PDB file of C-alpha atoms and ligand atoms in Angstrom:
ATOM      1  CA  MET N   1      31.113 -53.252 -45.205  1.00 69.00           C
ATOM      2  CA  GLN N   2      33.203 -53.683 -42.371  1.00 93.00           C
ATOM      3  CA  TYR N   3      32.415 -52.243 -39.001  1.00 95.00           C
ATOM      4  CA  LYS N   4      34.034 -52.264 -35.952  1.00 97.00           C
ATOM      5  CA  THR N   5      32.648 -51.592 -32.141  1.00 98.00           C
ATOM      6  CA  GLY N   6      34.572 -50.186 -28.749  1.00 98.00           C
ATOM      7  CA  ILE N   7      33.332 -49.871 -25.704  1.00 98.00           C
ATOM      8  CA  GLY N   8      35.311 -47.170 -23.133  1.00 98.00           C
ATOM      9  CA  TYR N   9      34.836 -47.125 -19.471  1.00 98.00           C
ATOM     10  CA  ASP N  10      36.436 -43.509 -17.317  1.00 98.00           C
ATOM     11  CA  ILE N  11      35.982 -42.607 -13.579  1.00 98.00           C
ATOM     12  CA  HIS N  12      36.912 -38.943 -12.113  1.00 97.00           C
ATOM     13  CA  ARG N  13      36.778 -38.031  -8.914  1.00 98.00           C
ATOM     14  CA  LEU N  14      34.752 -35.252  -7.715  1.00 98.00           C
ATOM     15  CA  THR N  15      36.689 -32.205  -5.938  1.00 97.00           C
ATOM     16  CA  GLU N  16      36.666 -28.021  -5.245  1.00 96.00           C
ATOM     17  CA  GLY N  17      37.911 -25.721  -6.867  1.00 95.00           C
ATOM     18  CA  ARG N  18      37.763 -27.379 -10.990  1.00 96.00           C
ATOM     19  CA  LYS N  19      35.358 -26.735 -13.530  1.00 96.00           C
ATOM     20  CA  LEU N  20      33.240 -29.332 -14.524  1.00 97.00           C
ATOM     21  CA  PHE N  21      33.124 -30.285 -18.267  1.00 97.00           C
ATOM     22  CA  LEU N  22      30.938 -33.395 -19.610  1.00 98.00           C
ATOM     23  CA  GLY N  23      31.128 -33.757 -23.262  1.00 98.00           C
ATOM     24  CA  GLY N  24      33.453 -30.608 -23.778  1.00 97.00           C
ATOM     25  CA  VAL N  25      30.304 -28.746 -22.219  1.00 97.00           C
ATOM     26  CA  GLU N  26      30.904 -26.606 -18.998  1.00 97.00           C
ATOM     27  CA  ILE N  27      28.193 -27.710 -16.057  1.00 97.00           C
ATOM     28  CA  PRO N  28      27.664 -25.306 -13.940  1.00 97.00           C
ATOM     29  CA  TYR N  29      28.280 -27.549  -9.824  1.00 97.00           C
ATOM     30  CA  VAL N  30      29.786 -26.996  -7.334  1.00 97.00           C
ATOM     31  CA  LYS N  31      32.829 -29.559  -7.737  1.00 97.00           C
ATOM     32  CA  GLY N  32      34.635 -30.087 -11.022  1.00 97.00           C
ATOM     33  CA  LEU N  33      36.407 -33.543 -11.665  1.00 97.00           C
ATOM     34  CA  LEU N  34      40.025 -34.142 -10.849  1.00 96.00           C
ATOM     35  CA  GLY N  35      42.799 -35.086 -13.723  1.00 92.00           C
ATOM     36  CA  HIS N  36      46.145 -34.194 -15.556  1.00 89.00           C
ATOM     37  CA  SER N  37      43.737 -33.078 -18.503  1.00 89.00           C
ATOM     38  CA  ASP N  38      40.439 -31.216 -17.786  1.00 92.00           C
ATOM     39  CA  ALA N  39      39.118 -34.720 -16.780  1.00 96.00           C
ATOM     40  CA  ASP N  40      36.226 -34.793 -18.633  1.00 97.00           C
ATOM     41  CA  VAL N  41      35.120 -38.299 -17.892  1.00 98.00           C
ATOM     42  CA  LEU N  42      32.956 -38.577 -20.893  1.00 98.00           C
ATOM     43  CA  LEU N  43      35.529 -37.565 -23.697  1.00 98.00           C
ATOM     44  CA  HIS N  44      38.206 -39.812 -22.200  1.00 98.00           C
ATOM     45  CA  ALA N  45      35.338 -42.653 -22.141  1.00 98.00           C
ATOM     46  CA  LEU N  46      34.631 -42.145 -25.898  1.00 98.00           C
ATOM     47  CA  CYS N  47      38.055 -41.786 -26.907  1.00 98.00           C
ATOM     48  CA  ASP N  48      38.346 -45.381 -25.144  1.00 98.00           C
ATOM     49  CA  ALA N  49      35.841 -46.768 -27.574  1.00 98.00           C
ATOM     50  CA  LEU N  50      36.949 -45.025 -30.472  1.00 98.00           C
ATOM     51  CA  LEU N  51      40.715 -46.450 -29.738  1.00 98.00           C
ATOM     52  CA  GLY N  52      39.133 -50.046 -29.264  1.00 98.00           C
ATOM     53  CA  ALA N  53      37.327 -50.580 -32.032  1.00 98.00           C
ATOM     54  CA  LEU N  54      40.163 -49.063 -34.137  1.00 98.00           C
ATOM     55  CA  ALA N  55      42.673 -52.165 -32.103  1.00 98.00           C
ATOM     56  CA  LEU N  56      44.745 -48.931 -31.143  1.00 98.00           C
ATOM     57  CA  GLY N  57      45.228 -49.240 -27.427  1.00 97.00           C
ATOM     58  CA  ASP N  58      43.781 -46.788 -25.196  1.00 97.00           C
ATOM     59  CA  ILE N  59      43.993 -42.927 -23.939  1.00 95.00           C
ATOM     60  CA  GLY N  60      46.723 -43.672 -21.353  1.00 93.00           C
ATOM     61  CA  GLU N  61      48.562 -45.400 -24.042  1.00 95.00           C
ATOM     62  CA  HIS N  62      48.263 -41.963 -26.874  1.00 95.00           C
ATOM     63  CA  PHE N  63      48.125 -39.304 -23.975  1.00 92.00           C
ATOM     64  CA  PRO N  64      50.389 -39.899 -20.943  1.00 89.00           C
ATOM     65  CA  ASP N  65      49.068 -38.049 -17.969  1.00 85.00           C
ATOM     66  CA  THR N  66      52.878 -37.918 -17.175  1.00 88.00           C
ATOM     67  CA  ASP N  67      53.330 -35.840 -20.271  1.00 87.00           C
ATOM     68  CA  PRO N  68      53.573 -32.305 -18.998  1.00 88.00           C
ATOM     69  CA  GLN N  69      51.486 -31.170 -23.009  1.00 87.00           C
ATOM     70  CA  TYR N  70      48.324 -32.531 -21.389  1.00 85.00           C
ATOM     71  CA  GLN N  71      48.688 -31.122 -18.199  1.00 85.00           C
ATOM     72  CA  ASP N  72      45.331 -29.091 -17.860  1.00 84.00           C
ATOM     73  CA  ILE N  73      44.708 -29.641 -22.145  1.00 89.00           C
ATOM     74  CA  ASN N  74      40.988 -29.156 -23.352  1.00 93.00           C
ATOM     75  CA  SER N  75      39.907 -32.982 -23.834  1.00 95.00           C
ATOM     76  CA  SER N  76      38.234 -32.058 -26.937  1.00 96.00           C
ATOM     77  CA  ARG N  77      41.234 -31.916 -28.367  1.00 96.00           C
ATOM     78  CA  LEU N  78      42.001 -35.304 -27.645  1.00 96.00           C
ATOM     79  CA  LEU N  79      39.010 -36.286 -29.201  1.00 97.00           C
ATOM     80  CA  LYS N  80      39.814 -34.244 -32.254  1.00 97.00           C
ATOM     81  CA  MET N  81      43.697 -36.246 -32.299  1.00 97.00           C
ATOM     82  CA  VAL N  82      41.488 -39.885 -31.969  1.00 98.00           C
ATOM     83  CA  LYS N  83      39.310 -38.906 -34.272  1.00 98.00           C
ATOM     84  CA  ALA N  84      41.698 -38.294 -36.586  1.00 98.00           C
ATOM     85  CA  LEU N  85      42.857 -41.620 -36.523  1.00 98.00           C
ATOM     86  CA  VAL N  86      40.059 -42.738 -37.651  1.00 98.00           C
ATOM     87  CA  ASP N  87      39.829 -40.893 -40.281  1.00 97.00           C
ATOM     88  CA  LYS N  88      43.191 -41.731 -40.783  1.00 97.00           C
ATOM     89  CA  GLY N  89      41.749 -45.688 -40.741  1.00 96.00           C
ATOM     90  CA  GLY N  90      39.138 -45.343 -43.176  1.00 97.00           C
ATOM     91  CA  TYR N  91      36.824 -45.617 -40.789  1.00 97.00           C
ATOM     92  CA  LYS N  92      33.472 -44.003 -40.463  1.00 97.00           C
ATOM     93  CA  ILE N  93      32.136 -43.070 -37.206  1.00 98.00           C
ATOM     94  CA  ASN N  94      28.270 -45.387 -37.389  1.00 97.00           C
ATOM     95  CA  ASN N  95      26.727 -44.701 -34.000  1.00 98.00           C
ATOM     96  CA  LEU N  96      28.004 -43.288 -30.497  1.00 98.00           C
ATOM     97  CA  ASP N  97      25.730 -44.319 -26.914  1.00 98.00           C
ATOM     98  CA  ILE N  98      27.273 -43.120 -23.917  1.00 98.00           C
ATOM     99  CA  ILE N  99      25.845 -44.097 -20.273  1.00 98.00           C
ATOM    100  CA  VAL N 100      27.355 -40.901 -17.738  1.00 98.00           C
ATOM    101  CA  ILE N 101      26.831 -42.220 -14.738  1.00 98.00           C
ATOM    102  CA  THR N 102      26.717 -39.103 -12.125  1.00 97.00           C
ATOM    103  CA  GLN N 103      24.614 -38.690  -8.435  1.00 97.00           C
ATOM    104  CA  GLU N 104      25.199 -35.339  -8.850  1.00 96.00           C
ATOM    105  CA  PRO N 105      24.597 -33.045 -11.029  1.00 96.00           C
ATOM    106  CA  LYS N 106      21.611 -33.596 -12.312  1.00 94.00           C
ATOM    107  CA  LEU N 107      22.533 -34.025 -16.182  1.00 96.00           C
ATOM    108  CA  GLY N 108      19.013 -33.879 -18.279  1.00 93.00           C
ATOM    109  CA  PRO N 109      19.078 -29.745 -18.648  1.00 93.00           C
ATOM    110  CA  PHE N 110      22.628 -30.761 -20.606  1.00 97.00           C
ATOM    111  CA  LYS N 111      22.170 -33.395 -22.555  1.00 97.00           C
ATOM    112  CA  LYS N 112      20.806 -31.812 -25.459  1.00 96.00           C
ATOM    113  CA  LEU N 113      23.741 -29.205 -25.713  1.00 97.00           C
ATOM    114  CA  ILE N 114      26.328 -32.724 -24.958  1.00 98.00           C
ATOM    115  CA  LYS N 115      24.857 -33.856 -27.915  1.00 98.00           C
ATOM    116  CA  GLU N 116      25.161 -31.023 -29.909  1.00 97.00           C
ATOM    117  CA  ASN N 117      28.149 -30.902 -28.834  1.00 98.00           C
ATOM    118  CA  LEU N 118      29.894 -34.253 -30.009  1.00 98.00           C
ATOM    119  CA  CYS N 119      27.899 -33.632 -33.326  1.00 98.00           C
ATOM    120  CA  ALA N 120      30.460 -30.598 -34.161  1.00 97.00           C
ATOM    121  CA  LEU N 121      33.202 -32.132 -32.695  1.00 97.00           C
ATOM    122  CA  LEU N 122      33.050 -35.522 -34.519  1.00 98.00           C
ATOM    123  CA  ASP N 123      30.862 -34.096 -37.261  1.00 97.00           C
ATOM    124  CA  LEU N 124      27.727 -36.779 -36.526  1.00 98.00           C
ATOM    125  CA  SER N 125      24.263 -35.953 -37.068  1.00 98.00           C
ATOM    126  CA  VAL N 126      22.247 -36.541 -34.267  1.00 96.00           C
ATOM    127  CA  GLU N 127      20.866 -39.816 -35.377  1.00 97.00           C
ATOM    128  CA  ALA N 128      23.937 -41.224 -34.723  1.00 98.00           C
ATOM    129  CA  VAL N 129      24.730 -39.840 -31.170  1.00 98.00           C
ATOM    130  CA  ASN N 130      23.035 -40.854 -28.180  1.00 98.00           C
ATOM    131  CA  ILE N 131      23.809 -39.757 -24.511  1.00 97.00           C
ATOM    132  CA  LYS N 132      22.056 -41.794 -21.213  1.00 97.00           C
ATOM    133  CA  ALA N 133      22.435 -40.018 -17.893  1.00 97.00           C
ATOM    134  CA  LYS N 134      21.501 -42.600 -14.827  1.00 96.00           C
ATOM    135  CA  THR N 135      22.411 -41.874 -11.024  1.00 95.00           C
ATOM    136  CA  ASN N 136      24.004 -44.547  -9.101  1.00 94.00           C
ATOM    137  CA  GLU N 137      21.147 -45.017  -6.943  1.00 95.00           C
ATOM    138  CA  GLY N 138      23.027 -43.463  -3.778  1.00 94.00           C
ATOM    139  CA  LEU N 139      25.683 -46.531  -3.955  1.00 95.00           C
ATOM    140  CA  ASP N 140      29.405 -46.457  -4.272  1.00 95.00           C
ATOM    141  CA  ALA N 141      31.942 -43.736  -4.924  1.00 96.00           C
ATOM    142  CA  VAL N 142      28.984 -41.948  -7.454  1.00 96.00           C
ATOM    143  CA  GLY N 143      26.302 -42.783  -5.195  1.00 96.00           C
ATOM    144  CA  ARG N 144      28.366 -40.913  -2.078  1.00 96.00           C
ATOM    145  CA  LEU N 145      29.004 -37.708  -4.851  1.00 97.00           C
ATOM    146  CA  GLU N 146      32.671 -38.686  -4.941  1.00 97.00           C
ATOM    147  CA  ALA N 147      32.852 -39.308  -8.608  1.00 98.00           C
ATOM    148  CA  ILE N 148      31.547 -39.310 -11.882  1.00 98.00           C
ATOM    149  CA  ALA N 149      31.570 -41.984 -14.446  1.00 98.00           C
ATOM    150  CA  CYS N 150      30.971 -42.940 -18.267  1.00 98.00           C
ATOM    151  CA  PHE N 151      31.086 -45.509 -20.156  1.00 98.00           C
ATOM    152  CA  ALA N 152      31.195 -45.153 -24.474  1.00 98.00           C
ATOM    153  CA  ALA N 153      29.991 -47.576 -26.827  1.00 98.00           C
ATOM    154  CA  VAL N 154      30.841 -46.928 -30.827  1.00 98.00           C
ATOM    155  CA  SER N 155      30.716 -48.648 -33.978  1.00 98.00           C
ATOM    156  CA  LEU N 156      32.961 -47.683 -36.981  1.00 98.00           C
ATOM    157  CA  ILE N 157      31.957 -48.868 -40.439  1.00 97.00           C
ATOM    158  CA  LYS N 158      35.218 -49.064 -42.881  1.00 95.00           C
ATOM    159  CA  GLY N 159      34.741 -46.503 -46.214  1.00 87.00           C
ATOM    160  CA  GLY N 160      32.024 -44.947 -45.005  1.00 58.00           C
TER     161      GLY N 160
HETATM  162 MG1  LIG W   1      40.059 -40.528 -17.712  1.00 53.47          MG
END
């Protein structure tokens, strides 16, 4: 069986007057993430990990932030388009592992919801998806509550 792995990273600035979306789930918080789309940093890192495994470049090449059709787009739709490329390539997602780095809000209460939403979006079982949430111990932009960052790793299996 042929395996592929991919990694993805993203960071977005926290700002007032925006809703916060992580993994397609709206998280109650006083700020949201700034971006051309809904700025869902988790879904963007995940898209990049999947594109990486497929050797198909990055999210910016597929969905340029200069293109008005992606203005304020729900990033779940971007993930669905990337998933279609996985299917087209004849691959199946074996597993996902995700680290969200956020000083605030605390994600413990939302990890299960995010996991369930990713399973629904990508048609995966819960055993295939892992979400980890970490703070940045008060360091750097994330630690100063200025941003949220995310890393994602995926493995794909040919055929499945
Ligand atoms: Mg992004």
